[in-house]
C-alpha cells in the first residue's frame, strides 16, 4: 500500500522539485563583474555606477584614463608586482581597443560611459581584483579590517601580515632617523678635500 502511494506521489514530487529548481535559478543573483568585485573589495562600495567608477580611478582628475591609470587600478603598477611587460601591454591594448573610440590613445569619461551603456563591462584578465593603494591602505583594507578592529591592542597584532607591516614602519623610521642625524652632523674641516677649501677661510 505504501509503495503504491509513493508511486502515485512521485510525479508530484518531481514536478515540485523541478519548479523549485527553476525558481531558484531565476532568482539567483547573476555573477558579479570584475568592476563590481573591485569596488567591493578595494573600496567597500556595493553598487556600480560608470561615472562614479571613472572618477574614482581618474587619479589625476584629467578627465581621461591613461595607460598608467588603467594599469594602476588593475593592480599592475604595485612596487612588488611580478607581472610582465607583455601582460601590462595586453591589458592596456585590450582597454584601448574596447573603448578608445576616437583613437587618441586615452579613454575619456564619455567613452567609458558609452562603453558601459552598450552593455559592456571592464574585462576580467584573471589578475585578481586589482590593488592600487599604498602599502598602508592595502594593509588596512585587506587585513586589519578583516581580522582586527579598533579595540585590537598592539600585543594582538601577531599575524604575519601585521609583523611585516610594522617591520616596514620600523625600517622607514630608522631610515628617517639616519637621514636626520646625517643632516645634523657638523662639517669636519679635515674631511673636506683641499681643493674645495678657500684660502684664508
Coordinates of C-alpha atoms in Angstrom, one line a residue:
X1 CA 0.0 0.0 0.0
X2 CA 2.8 2.4 1.0
X3 CA 4.7 1.6 -2.2
X4 CA 1.6 2.3 -4.3
X5 CA 1.1 5.6 -2.6
X6 CA 4.7 6.6 -3.2
X7 CA 4.4 5.7 -6.9
X8 CA 1.3 7.9 -7.2
X9 CA 3.0 10.8 -5.5
X10 CA 6.3 10.5 -7.4
X11 CA 5.2 12.7 -10.4
X12 CA 4.0 15.4 -8.0
X13 CA 7.3 15.3 -6.1
X14 CA 9.3 15.5 -9.3
X15 CA 7.2 18.4 -10.6
X16 CA 7.7 20.3 -7.4
X17 CA 11.4 19.7 -7.4
X18 CA 11.7 20.9 -11.0
X19 CA 9.6 24.0 -10.3
X20 CA 11.7 24.8 -7.2
X21 CA 14.9 24.4 -9.1
X22 CA 13.7 26.6 -11.9
X23 CA 12.5 29.3 -9.5
X24 CA 15.9 29.3 -7.7
X25 CA 17.8 29.6 -11.0
X26 CA 15.6 32.5 -11.9
X27 CA 16.1 34.3 -8.6
X28 CA 19.8 33.6 -8.2
X29 CA 22.0 36.7 -8.3
X30 CA 24.0 36.9 -11.6
X31 CA 27.8 36.6 -11.2
X32 CA 29.4 39.9 -10.4
X33 CA 31.6 41.7 -12.9
X34 CA 35.3 42.4 -12.3
X35 CA 34.4 46.1 -11.7
X36 CA 31.8 45.2 -9.1
X37 CA 34.2 42.9 -7.3
X38 CA 36.9 45.6 -7.4
X39 CA 34.6 48.2 -5.9
X40 CA 33.5 45.8 -3.1
X41 CA 37.0 44.5 -2.2
X42 CA 39.0 47.7 -2.7
X43 CA 36.6 50.4 -1.8
X44 CA 33.7 48.8 0.1
X45 CA 31.2 50.1 -2.4
X46 CA 28.3 47.8 -3.3
X47 CA 26.9 49.4 -6.4
X48 CA 28.4 50.1 -9.7
X49 CA 27.9 53.4 -11.4
X50 CA 30.0 54.1 -14.6
X51 CA 30.5 57.8 -13.9
X52 CA 31.5 57.3 -10.3
X53 CA 33.8 54.4 -11.2
X54 CA 35.5 56.5 -13.8
X55 CA 36.0 59.5 -11.5
X56 CA 37.3 57.2 -8.6
X57 CA 40.0 55.9 -10.9
X58 CA 40.8 59.2 -12.7
X59 CA 43.7 59.6 -10.3
X60 CA 45.0 62.9 -11.8
X61 CA 41.5 64.3 -12.3
X62 CA 42.3 65.0 -16.0
X63 CA 39.0 63.6 -17.4
X64 CA 40.7 60.7 -19.1
X65 CA 42.3 57.4 -18.3
X66 CA 45.9 57.0 -19.3
X67 CA 47.9 53.8 -19.5
X68 CA 49.4 54.4 -16.1
X69 CA 46.0 54.8 -14.5
X70 CA 44.4 51.7 -16.1
X71 CA 47.4 49.6 -15.1
X72 CA 47.2 51.1 -11.6
X73 CA 43.6 50.1 -10.9
X74 CA 44.2 46.7 -12.3
X75 CA 47.0 46.3 -9.8
X76 CA 49.8 46.2 -12.3
X77 CA 51.8 49.1 -11.1
X78 CA 52.4 48.0 -7.5
X79 CA 56.1 48.1 -6.5
X80 CA 56.1 44.3 -5.8
X81 CA 54.2 43.5 -8.9
X82 CA 55.5 40.4 -10.7
X83 CA 53.5 40.9 -13.9
X84 CA 55.5 41.1 -17.1
X85 CA 55.5 44.0 -19.5
X86 CA 53.7 41.8 -22.1
X87 CA 50.8 41.4 -19.6
X88 CA 50.7 45.1 -19.0
X89 CA 50.7 45.9 -22.7
X90 CA 48.0 43.3 -23.3
X91 CA 45.7 44.9 -20.6
X92 CA 46.2 48.4 -21.9
X93 CA 45.7 47.4 -25.6
X94 CA 42.5 45.5 -24.8
X95 CA 41.1 48.5 -23.0
X96 CA 42.0 50.8 -25.8
X97 CA 40.6 48.5 -28.4
X98 CA 37.3 48.3 -26.4
X99 CA 36.6 51.9 -25.6
X100 CA 39.0 54.4 -27.2
X101 CA 36.5 55.3 -29.9
X102 CA 38.3 58.4 -31.2
X103 CA 41.7 56.6 -31.2
X104 CA 43.6 59.3 -29.3
X105 CA 45.4 56.8 -27.0
X106 CA 43.3 57.6 -23.9
X107 CA 39.9 56.8 -22.5
X108 CA 37.6 59.7 -21.7
X109 CA 34.7 59.7 -19.3
X110 CA 32.3 59.9 -22.2
X111 CA 33.9 56.9 -23.9
X112 CA 33.7 54.8 -20.8
X113 CA 30.1 55.8 -20.2
X114 CA 29.2 54.9 -23.9
X115 CA 31.1 51.6 -23.5
X116 CA 29.0 50.7 -20.4
X117 CA 25.8 51.9 -21.9
X118 CA 26.3 49.4 -24.7
X119 CA 26.0 46.6 -22.1
X120 CA 29.8 46.1 -21.7
X121 CA 31.9 45.8 -18.6
X122 CA 35.6 46.0 -17.9
X123 CA 37.3 42.7 -18.7
X124 CA 38.5 40.3 -16.1
X125 CA 42.0 39.4 -17.0
X126 CA 42.3 36.9 -14.2
X127 CA 44.8 39.1 -12.3
X128 CA 42.8 39.5 -9.2
X129 CA 40.5 42.3 -8.0
X130 CA 43.2 45.0 -8.6
X131 CA 45.1 46.8 -5.9
X132 CA 46.1 50.5 -6.3
X133 CA 46.5 51.9 -2.8
X134 CA 49.8 52.4 -1.0
X135 CA 51.0 49.8 1.5
X136 CA 49.2 51.4 4.4
X137 CA 45.9 51.4 2.5
X138 CA 46.2 47.8 1.3
X139 CA 47.1 46.6 4.8
X140 CA 44.1 48.4 6.3
X141 CA 41.5 47.3 3.8
X142 CA 42.7 43.7 3.1
X143 CA 43.9 42.7 6.5
X144 CA 43.2 44.9 9.5
X145 CA 39.6 45.4 8.7
X146 CA 39.1 41.7 8.1
X147 CA 40.9 40.3 11.2
X148 CA 41.1 43.2 13.7
X149 CA 39.0 46.1 14.9
X150 CA 39.5 49.4 16.7
X151 CA 39.7 47.6 20.0
X152 CA 42.6 45.4 19.0
X153 CA 45.7 46.0 21.1
X154 CA 49.2 46.1 19.8
X155 CA 50.0 42.9 21.5
X156 CA 47.3 41.2 19.5
X157 CA 48.7 42.2 16.1
X158 CA 50.7 39.0 15.7
X159 CA 49.7 37.8 12.2
X160 CA 52.5 37.5 9.6
X161 CA 50.8 40.5 7.8
X162 CA 50.9 42.6 10.9
X163 CA 54.6 41.7 11.6
X164 CA 55.6 42.6 8.0
X165 CA 53.6 45.8 8.1
X166 CA 55.2 47.1 11.2
X167 CA 58.7 45.9 10.2
X168 CA 58.4 48.2 7.2
X169 CA 57.3 51.0 9.5
X170 CA 60.4 50.4 11.6
X171 CA 62.7 50.4 8.6
X172 CA 61.2 53.7 7.4
X173 CA 61.6 55.3 10.8
X174 CA 65.2 54.1 11.1
X175 CA 66.0 55.5 7.6
X176 CA 64.5 58.9 8.6
X177 CA 66.5 59.0 11.8
X178 CA 69.7 58.2 9.9
X179 CA 69.0 61.0 7.5
X180 CA 68.2 63.5 10.3
X181 CA 71.4 62.5 12.1
X182 CA 73.4 62.9 8.9
X183 CA 71.9 66.4 8.2
X184 CA 72.7 67.5 11.8
X185 CA 76.3 66.2 11.7
X186 CA 78.7 69.1 11.9
X187 CA 81.1 69.6 9.0
X188 CA 84.6 68.4 9.8
X189 CA 87.1 70.6 8.0
X190 CA 89.7 67.9 7.9
X191 CA 87.4 65.8 5.8
X192 CA 87.0 68.5 3.1
X193 CA 89.3 67.9 0.1
X194 CA 91.9 70.7 0.0
X195 CA 90.8 71.8 -3.5
X196 CA 87.5 72.9 -2.1
X197 CA 88.9 75.0 0.7
X198 CA 89.1 78.8 0.2
X199 CA 92.5 80.3 1.2
X200 CA 92.1 82.4 4.3
X201 CA 88.8 80.9 5.3

